[in-house]
Short mmCIF file of C-alpha atoms in Angstrom, two decimals:
data_model
loop_
_atom_site.label_atom_id
_atom_site.label_comp_id
_atom_site.label_asym_id
_atom_site.label_seq_id
_atom_site.Cartn_x
_atom_site.Cartn_y
_atom_site.Cartn_z
CA MET A 1 51.15 41.54 99.31
CA ALA A 2 47.06 43.36 99.34
CA ASP A 3 46.27 45.63 96.24
CA ALA A 4 46.11 49.27 96.70
CA PRO A 5 43.89 50.33 98.98
CA ASN A 6 40.21 50.96 97.75
CA HIS A 7 39.81 54.81 98.84
CA GLN A 8 35.91 54.59 97.59
CA LEU A 9 35.79 51.75 99.86
CA LEU A 10 37.77 54.26 102.58
CA ILE A 11 35.38 57.36 101.69
CA HIS A 12 32.22 54.94 102.38
CA ALA A 13 32.55 53.56 105.58
CA LEU A 14 33.72 57.07 106.21
CA GLY A 15 31.21 58.72 104.96
CA ALA A 16 28.73 56.07 106.82
CA ASP A 17 30.14 57.04 110.17
CA LEU A 18 29.53 61.33 108.82
CA ALA A 19 28.04 62.84 112.05
CA PRO A 20 26.96 66.73 112.05
CA VAL A 21 30.24 68.98 114.41
CA ARG A 22 30.61 71.90 116.50
CA ARG A 23 32.70 73.82 114.61
CA LEU A 24 35.93 75.63 115.96
CA ARG A 25 35.95 78.69 117.13
CA PRO A 26 38.32 80.99 114.87
CA PRO A 27 41.72 81.58 116.98
CA LEU A 28 41.07 85.13 116.98
CA TRP A 29 37.61 84.48 119.30
CA ARG A 30 39.68 81.81 121.37
CA THR A 31 41.87 85.03 122.03
CA PHE A 32 39.21 87.10 123.12
CA GLY A 33 38.10 84.39 126.44
CA TRP A 34 41.60 84.09 126.82
CA THR A 35 42.37 87.82 127.58
CA LEU A 36 38.96 87.45 129.73
CA LEU A 37 40.06 85.63 132.10
CA LEU A 38 44.03 87.18 132.79
CA ALA A 39 41.70 90.25 132.12
CA ALA A 40 39.35 88.72 135.81
CA MET A 41 42.75 87.84 137.36
CA ALA A 42 44.55 91.47 136.59
CA ALA A 43 41.05 91.93 138.16
CA LEU A 44 41.34 90.64 141.57
CA LEU A 45 44.64 91.52 141.73
CA VAL A 46 43.65 94.89 141.74
CA TRP A 47 41.35 94.82 144.54
CA HIS A 48 43.27 93.96 146.12
CA TYR A 49 46.74 95.73 145.57
CA GLY A 50 44.92 98.63 144.27
CA LEU A 51 45.78 100.71 141.40
CA THR A 52 48.18 103.19 143.14
CA PRO A 53 51.15 102.08 143.81
CA MET A 54 51.53 100.37 139.59
CA LEU A 55 50.92 104.14 138.17
CA THR A 56 53.05 105.56 140.84
CA ARG A 57 55.62 103.66 139.49
CA TRP A 58 55.25 103.95 135.92
CA ARG A 59 55.39 107.35 136.74
CA GLY A 60 58.52 107.76 137.96
CA ALA A 61 60.23 105.04 136.07
CA PRO A 62 58.40 105.06 131.98
CA ASP A 63 60.77 102.22 131.17
CA LEU A 64 58.76 99.85 133.81
CA ALA A 65 55.45 101.14 132.26
CA TRP A 66 56.91 100.08 128.50
CA ALA A 67 57.57 96.51 129.55
CA GLY A 68 54.46 96.08 130.88
CA ILE A 69 52.95 96.58 127.72
CA GLY A 70 55.23 94.26 126.05
CA ALA A 71 54.68 91.90 128.58
CA VAL A 72 50.27 92.37 127.78
CA LEU A 73 50.94 92.29 124.39
CA THR A 74 52.91 89.24 124.30
CA ALA A 75 50.84 87.38 126.74
CA LEU A 76 48.05 88.58 123.48
CA VAL A 77 50.28 87.62 120.41
CA ALA A 78 51.77 84.18 121.89
CA GLY A 79 48.07 82.88 122.78
CA TRP A 80 47.18 83.51 119.24
CA VAL A 81 49.50 82.36 117.79
CA ALA A 82 49.15 79.19 120.24
CA PHE A 83 45.49 79.23 118.59
CA SER A 84 46.11 79.58 115.14
CA LEU A 85 48.72 76.72 114.75
CA GLY A 86 46.09 74.81 116.09
CA VAL A 87 43.99 74.98 112.33
CA PRO A 88 46.31 73.02 110.34
CA GLY A 89 46.53 75.64 107.45
CA ARG A 90 47.47 78.01 109.37
CA PRO A 91 51.46 80.03 108.43
CA VAL A 92 53.31 79.11 110.57
CA ALA A 93 55.18 82.02 109.97
CA ARG A 94 52.73 84.00 112.37
CA ALA A 95 55.20 82.85 114.93
CA TRP A 96 57.56 85.69 114.24
CA LEU A 97 55.01 87.69 115.52
CA VAL A 98 55.48 87.46 119.11
CA LEU A 99 59.24 88.83 118.40
CA PRO A 100 57.66 93.12 118.95
CA PRO A 101 56.10 93.04 121.59
CA ALA A 102 58.86 89.96 123.51
CA LEU A 103 61.79 92.61 122.59
CA LEU A 104 59.48 95.55 123.74
CA TRP A 105 59.37 93.77 127.48
CA ILE A 106 63.16 92.61 127.41
CA GLY A 107 64.13 95.33 126.70
CA ALA A 108 62.39 97.65 128.49
CA SER A 109 63.10 95.59 131.45
CA GLY A 110 67.03 95.66 130.62
CA VAL A 111 66.28 99.84 130.01
CA GLY A 112 65.46 99.99 133.33
CA CYS A 113 68.52 98.39 134.50
CA LEU A 114 70.64 101.14 133.47
CA ARG A 115 68.28 103.70 135.15
CA SER A 116 70.40 105.94 138.07
CA TRP A 117 67.69 106.02 140.01
CA VAL A 118 65.24 104.37 141.89
CA ALA A 119 61.17 103.93 140.92
CA PRO A 120 58.74 105.41 143.11
CA ASP A 121 57.82 102.60 145.70
CA THR A 122 60.26 100.27 144.79
CA VAL A 123 63.56 98.32 146.40
CA VAL A 124 66.33 96.81 144.90
CA ALA A 125 67.20 93.24 145.48
CA ALA A 126 70.73 92.89 145.88
CA THR A 127 70.49 88.85 145.64
CA MET A 128 68.97 86.44 143.32
CA ALA A 129 67.13 85.54 147.34
CA GLU A 130 65.22 88.30 147.61
CA ALA A 131 63.67 88.56 144.20
CA ARG A 132 63.00 84.51 144.83
CA GLY A 133 58.68 86.23 145.42
CA CYS A 134 59.07 86.75 141.54
CA LEU A 135 60.16 83.44 140.62
CA GLU A 136 57.27 81.95 142.51
CA PHE A 137 54.90 83.84 141.76
CA ILE A 138 55.44 83.78 137.41
CA LEU A 139 55.90 80.21 138.68
CA ALA A 140 52.60 79.73 140.34
CA PHE A 141 49.96 82.06 137.83
CA SER A 142 51.81 80.45 135.08
CA LEU A 143 50.94 77.52 136.47
CA PRO A 144 47.00 77.21 135.45
CA LEU A 145 47.26 79.87 132.78
CA SER A 146 49.22 77.28 130.69
CA ALA A 147 45.86 74.43 131.99
CA LEU A 148 43.92 76.88 130.08
CA LEU A 149 45.56 77.10 126.98
CA VAL A 150 46.22 73.80 126.54
CA TRP A 151 42.62 72.86 127.35
CA LEU A 152 41.18 76.14 125.08
CA LEU A 153 43.33 74.20 121.92
CA ARG A 154 42.63 70.30 123.39
CA ARG A 155 40.14 70.18 120.39
CA ALA A 156 42.30 71.97 117.62
CA TYR A 157 45.44 69.73 115.79
CA PRO A 158 48.42 71.19 116.56
CA LEU A 159 50.94 70.10 113.54
CA ARG A 160 53.38 71.30 115.17
CA PRO A 161 52.93 70.89 118.80
CA VAL A 162 56.38 71.56 120.23
CA LEU A 163 56.41 75.15 118.52
CA THR A 164 52.16 75.77 119.84
CA ALA A 165 52.97 74.80 123.51
CA ALA A 166 56.49 76.68 123.43
CA MET A 167 54.06 79.67 122.20
CA ILE A 168 51.71 78.60 125.90
CA GLY A 169 54.77 78.92 127.30
CA VAL A 170 55.69 82.20 126.19
CA ALA A 171 51.41 82.58 127.33
CA SER A 172 51.51 81.94 129.73
CA ALA A 173 54.54 83.54 131.28
CA ALA A 174 54.17 87.03 129.65
CA GLY A 175 50.29 86.83 131.48
CA SER A 176 52.09 86.13 134.23
CA ALA A 177 54.74 88.64 134.70
CA SER A 178 52.36 91.42 133.34
CA LEU A 179 50.06 89.95 136.42
CA LEU A 180 53.09 90.69 138.57
CA GLU A 181 54.03 94.01 137.52
CA ILE A 182 50.58 95.26 139.81
CA CYS A 183 52.22 94.51 143.05
CA HIS A 184 55.68 94.50 141.96
CA GLU A 185 58.07 96.09 144.42
CA PHE A 186 61.57 94.92 143.50
CA ASP A 187 62.53 98.41 140.38
CA ALA A 188 64.63 97.12 137.43
CA ALA A 189 67.61 95.26 138.08
CA ALA A 190 70.51 93.11 136.88
CA THR A 191 68.92 89.84 139.83
CA ASP A 192 65.73 90.99 139.39
CA LEU A 193 65.72 90.70 135.63
CA ALA A 194 67.54 87.33 135.96
CA VAL A 195 65.22 85.99 138.10
CA HIS A 196 62.39 86.67 135.41
CA ALA A 197 64.26 84.96 132.91
CA LEU A 198 64.77 82.11 134.08
CA ALA A 199 60.95 82.30 135.63
CA VAL A 200 59.86 82.53 131.98
CA GLY A 201 62.94 80.27 130.52
CA LEU A 202 61.37 77.33 133.33
CA VAL A 203 57.85 77.97 131.83
CA ILE A 204 58.54 78.10 128.73
CA GLY A 205 60.64 75.15 128.41
CA VAL A 206 58.32 72.96 130.56
CA ASN A 207 55.18 72.91 128.22
CA ALA A 208 57.68 73.20 124.80
CA LEU A 209 58.43 69.52 126.70
CA CYS A 210 55.30 68.27 128.19
CA GLY A 211 53.06 70.35 126.27
CA GLY A 212 54.69 69.17 123.29
CA ARG A 213 53.17 65.59 124.20
CA LEU A 214 50.26 66.40 124.82
CA LEU A 215 49.32 68.21 122.25
CA ARG A 216 50.79 65.63 119.85
CA PRO A 217 48.83 65.03 117.16
CA ARG A 218 47.93 61.08 117.41
CA ARG A 219 48.02 58.35 114.92
CA PRO A 220 44.54 58.67 112.90
CA ILE A 221 42.38 56.42 114.27
CA ALA A 222 39.39 54.83 111.96
CA ALA A 223 36.12 56.10 112.67
CA ARG A 224 33.71 54.76 115.06
CA MET B 1 27.67 84.76 88.50
CA SER B 2 27.30 84.59 91.54
CA ALA B 3 28.46 81.36 94.23
CA VAL B 4 26.56 81.29 97.11
CA LEU B 5 27.26 78.35 99.61
CA THR B 6 25.26 77.42 101.78
CA HIS B 7 23.69 74.33 104.05
CA ALA B 8 20.86 73.70 106.54
CA PRO B 9 21.23 74.49 110.33
CA ALA B 10 22.02 70.69 112.14
CA ILE B 11 21.43 69.75 115.81
CA GLY B 12 25.66 68.28 116.30
CA VAL B 13 24.94 64.86 118.29
CA ASP B 14 28.67 65.59 119.44
CA GLY B 15 28.26 68.92 121.71
CA GLY B 16 25.32 71.12 120.43
CA LEU B 17 24.07 72.45 117.85
CA ALA B 18 26.50 73.34 114.83
CA LEU B 19 27.05 77.15 115.34
CA CYS B 20 28.56 79.48 112.65
CA GLN B 21 26.14 77.83 110.16
CA GLU B 22 25.13 81.36 108.11
CA PRO B 23 26.20 81.30 104.59
CA VAL B 24 29.67 80.37 104.18
CA ARG B 25 30.95 82.62 101.28
CA VAL B 26 28.96 85.05 98.64
CA VAL B 27 31.86 86.19 96.13
CA ASP B 28 31.93 86.97 91.55
CA ASP B 29 33.00 83.93 90.79
CA SER B 30 33.34 85.56 86.81
CA SER B 31 37.17 86.66 87.79
CA LEU B 32 38.01 83.40 90.14
CA SER B 33 40.19 80.92 88.24
CA ASP B 34 39.64 77.18 87.69
CA ASN B 35 41.16 75.78 90.82
CA GLN B 36 40.09 78.76 93.64
CA GLN B 37 36.51 78.12 92.41
CA ALA B 38 36.96 74.18 92.38
CA ASP B 39 38.33 75.29 95.78
CA LEU B 40 35.14 77.61 96.93
CA ARG B 41 33.14 74.24 95.38
CA ARG B 42 34.94 72.20 98.45
CA ALA B 43 34.72 74.58 100.78
CA GLY B 44 30.92 74.77 99.59
CA TRP B 45 31.11 70.87 100.71
CA MET B 46 32.71 70.51 103.64
CA ALA B 47 31.24 73.15 105.34
CA ALA B 48 28.04 70.79 104.38
CA ALA B 49 29.49 67.80 105.42
CA GLN B 50 30.13 69.41 108.52
CA ALA B 51 26.88 69.62 108.98
CA GLY B 52 25.86 65.97 108.22
CA ASP B 53 25.24 66.02 104.47
CA ARG B 54 26.96 62.63 103.63
CA ALA B 55 27.12 62.98 99.92
CA ALA B 56 28.25 66.25 100.15
CA TYR B 57 31.46 64.20 102.26
CA GLU B 58 31.76 61.66 99.74
CA ARG B 59 32.31 64.56 96.81
CA VAL B 60 34.99 66.80 98.57
CA LEU B 61 36.46 63.36 99.82
CA GLY B 62 36.84 62.15 96.56
CA GLU B 63 37.77 64.85 95.41
CA SER B 64 40.76 65.32 97.99
CA VAL B 65 42.14 61.80 97.07
CA GLY B 66 44.00 63.62 93.88
CA LEU B 67 44.79 67.06 95.86
CA VAL B 68 46.86 64.94 99.35
CA ARG B 69 48.57 62.30 96.03
CA ALA B 70 50.05 65.77 94.94
CA VAL B 71 50.98 66.78 98.16
CA ALA B 72 52.62 63.46 98.88
CA ARG B 73 54.42 63.36 96.03
CA ARG B 74 55.96 66.96 96.31
CA GLN B 75 56.75 65.79 99.96
CA GLY B 76 59.03 62.57 98.24
CA VAL B 77 56.53 59.46 99.62
CA PRO B 78 57.61 56.53 97.89
CA GLN B 79 54.97 55.94 95.59
CA ASP B 80 54.38 52.51 96.65
CA LEU B 81 53.56 54.76 100.64
CA LEU B 82 51.00 57.29 98.20
CA ASP B 83 48.05 55.08 98.92
CA ASP B 84 48.96 54.30 102.59
CA VAL B 85 49.47 58.62 103.25
CA VAL B 86 46.08 58.97 101.28
CA GLN B 87 44.13 56.36 103.43
CA GLU B 88 45.60 57.75 107.21
CA THR B 89 45.14 61.98 104.64
CA LEU B 90 41.42 60.60 104.68
CA ILE B 91 40.81 58.90 108.58
CA THR B 92 42.66 62.05 109.75
CA VAL B 93 40.33 64.39 108.06
CA HIS B 94 37.54 62.88 109.28
CA ARG B 95 38.84 62.90 112.59
CA VAL B 96 39.33 66.87 112.64
CA ARG B 97 36.91 68.51 110.18
CA HIS B 98 35.27 70.60 112.84
CA THR B 99 38.38 72.63 112.51
CA TYR B 100 38.20 73.66 109.51
CA ASP B 101 37.01 77.05 108.41
CA PRO B 102 34.64 76.94 105.48
CA ALA B 103 35.85 80.74 105.45
CA ARG B 104 38.99 79.80 104.27
CA SER B 105 40.50 77.16 101.67
CA TYR B 106 39.91 73.75 101.76
CA HIS B 107 43.18 73.25 99.84
CA ALA B 108 45.08 74.96 102.18
CA TRP B 109 43.58 73.44 104.87
CA LEU B 110 44.16 69.73 103.53
CA SER B 111 47.66 70.32 102.01
CA ALA B 112 48.68 71.11 105.77
CA ILE B 113 47.30 67.46 107.08
CA ALA B 114 48.66 65.90 103.93
CA ALA B 115 51.73 67.06 104.02
CA ARG B 116 52.15 66.07 108.21
CA ARG B 117 50.62 62.95 107.08
CA ALA B 118 53.26 62.62 104.21
CA ILE B 119 56.08 62.96 106.62
CA ASP B 120 54.81 60.87 109.17
CA SER B 121 54.78 58.32 106.93
CA LEU B 122 59.27 59.22 105.28
CA ARG B 123 59.76 59.46 109.02
CA GLN B 124 58.44 55.38 109.45
CA LEU B 125 60.23 54.47 106.92
CA GLY B 126 63.47 55.64 107.96
CA ARG B 127 63.13 53.21 111.06
CA ARG B 128 62.19 50.71 109.20
CA ASP B 129 65.24 51.59 106.78
CA ARG B 130 66.91 51.73 110.43
CA ARG B 131 66.26 48.45 112.20
CA GLU B 132 66.55 46.24 108.46
CA LEU B 133 70.64 45.62 108.19
CA HIS B 134 71.50 46.75 104.36
CA GLU B 135 71.90 44.03 102.23
CA PRO B 136 75.24 44.52 101.12
CA LEU B 137 76.51 45.33 104.51
CA ALA B 138 75.58 41.82 105.63
CA VAL B 139 77.16 40.14 103.25
CA GLU B 140 80.22 41.46 104.71
CA GLN B 141 79.26 41.33 108.55
CA HIS B 142 77.44 37.49 107.93
CA ALA B 143 79.59 36.04 104.91
CA ASP B 144 80.13 32.53 106.51
CA GLU B 145 78.13 29.61 105.50
CA ARG B 146 76.09 28.63 108.32
CA GLN B 147 74.28 31.89 108.05
CA ALA B 148 74.11 31.95 104.02
CA ASN B 149 72.16 29.05 104.39
CA ASP B 150 69.93 30.33 107.39
CA ALA B 151 69.40 33.26 104.97
CA ALA B 152 68.68 30.98 102.20
CA GLU B 153 66.02 28.78 105.10
CA GLN B 154 64.01 31.62 105.24
CA ASP B 155 63.43 33.35 102.65
CA GLU B 156 62.09 29.62 101.50
CA ARG B 157 60.15 29.84 105.41
CA ALA B 158 59.10 33.60 103.44
CA ALA B 159 58.20 31.99 100.34
CA ALA B 160 56.21 29.28 101.72
CA LEU B 161 54.08 31.91 103.98
CA ARG B 162 53.64 34.25 101.23
CA GLU B 163 51.67 30.87 99.05
CA ALA B 164 49.68 30.17 102.72
CA ILE B 165 48.54 33.96 102.78
CA ALA B 166 47.54 33.75 99.07
CA SER B 167 45.77 30.88 99.05
CA LEU B 168 43.54 31.74 102.37
CA PRO B 169 39.93 32.11 101.47
CA PRO B 170 39.89 37.06 100.72
CA GLY B 171 37.56 37.54 104.17
CA GLN B 172 41.09 36.23 105.91
CA ARG B 173 43.68 37.21 103.00
CA GLU B 174 42.40 40.94 103.77
CA ALA B 175 41.89 40.29 107.89
CA VAL B 176 46.37 39.25 107.54
CA GLU B 177 46.97 41.91 105.32
CA GLN B 178 45.67 44.70 107.10
CA LEU B 179 46.33 43.75 110.98
CA GLY B 180 49.20 41.32 110.42
CA LEU B 181 51.11 42.91 107.81
CA ARG B 182 50.48 46.55 107.68
CA GLU B 183 50.05 46.53 111.19
CA HIS B 184 46.80 48.33 111.41
CA THR B 185 44.38 48.91 114.47
CA LEU B 186 40.96 46.96 114.12
CA ALA B 187 39.81 50.19 114.00
CA GLU B 188 42.21 51.34 111.58
CA ALA B 189 40.78 47.74 109.25
CA SER B 190 37.72 48.01 109.91
CA ALA B 191 37.51 51.71 108.53
CA LEU B 192 39.90 49.92 105.20
CA THR B 193 38.19 46.96 104.61
CA GLY B 194 34.66 48.27 105.80
CA ARG B 195 34.45 44.97 107.74
CA SER B 196 33.40 45.42 111.59
CA THR B 197 35.55 45.14 114.23
CA GLY B 198 34.25 41.29 114.92
CA ALA B 199 34.39 40.28 111.52
CA LEU B 200 38.03 40.96 111.22
CA LYS B 201 38.86 39.66 114.68
CA VAL B 202 37.37 36.20 113.79
CA ASN B 203 38.63 35.66 110.57
CA LEU B 204 41.89 36.79 111.63
CA HIS B 205 41.56 34.07 114.25
CA ARG B 206 40.56 31.20 111.08
CA ALA B 207 43.75 32.85 109.38
CA LEU B 208 46.13 32.18 111.86
CA LYS B 209 44.51 28.94 112.45
CA ALA B 210 44.69 27.62 108.59
CA LEU B 211 48.38 29.07 108.10
CA ARG B 212 48.84 27.36 111.07
CA ASN B 213 47.92 23.84 110.03
CA ARG B 214 49.01 24.75 106.44
CA LEU B 215 53.17 25.26 107.10
CA HIS B 216 53.29 22.92 110.32
CA GLY B 217 51.03 20.64 109.31
CA GLU B 218 49.46 21.13 112.87
CA HIS B 219 45.21 19.64 113.29
#
């Protein structure tokens, strides 16, 4: 049987293969880039729909504004957590930081259902079919946002690929929900909330399933 | 005493200028423990390695061996697998060295990678154990004489194979061990042995031919 491997031999081989590398930018930097893209998409939607309808809705029903702020914060924090998880040695417990903004987002959306008045410039979706547009919007925007995050993580080394991919899902679903807030025609209601929850759950689930595989660290390969 | 860890800017061959080549950390290390000072030193070496300094790289990898072994042992990796975990961790470090941020602990970064490799190794061991039938169970389930004879014959053949491998010239034996027994890829075996993939292939081919001749008398 083979003797204990000679580590020094391997170290020399790796040293011989050494080439300068471009360092991975810090997670905060990359989060900034992701935020810029989200802001650019928001700017396009605002350019198309205008800010006034959203501000009117928010003035009439502040819970909608809180839900929107919660969604934006969830998107940013989840994005930062995903980038952090891509660097070995960063605490995995950071994933819990997504919880407070997510609770604000979900809580404010839920509280909105208890209101006895309808927010200005909105209608109440009586059936899930009526709110189908929200589902399509969140899914359609989540796809490029998720793809972008996976691409931004291509040089990273996530030691927990499924958790990282789930965070990508949370970030892109929350990002899409934030964008939807700009042109959302439905008031908070159980049906609308259920459609949003379905869309967000789908995005997170698909990301965890597929993204986890894409991000899974490969078995070590030897130096070129 | 102040420690200023710097390294020269370098042009990266894998996609442009190496970024953030400013001094890595400036600290008053008189208040630091030995471990913290060692961590700072390794951080500086790794930063230099990211810029292409081979001597610093080999130093930091050399010092990493003990750290990786300690992490693997803590994870419960059996003694005979520790060296495999060390080698796989070193290869991983080589592949993902760009993810290290010299402003942070080298030890934390390395430990996270080593722990992952240790867990992978334990999982692999678990899978292998599940595939192999436990000996008492095997005897209980296959107690008939013919199968016992088969097992004895198999043991004899395994012993003959081990003997035949041991009699191979060193280069051929190494190729069989790395590629056949340890199931490393050509690239991995090349990094582990320092031989080119071409030489490994030739050695494996010759070894297999020699083994066939010896075990089956084929010419």
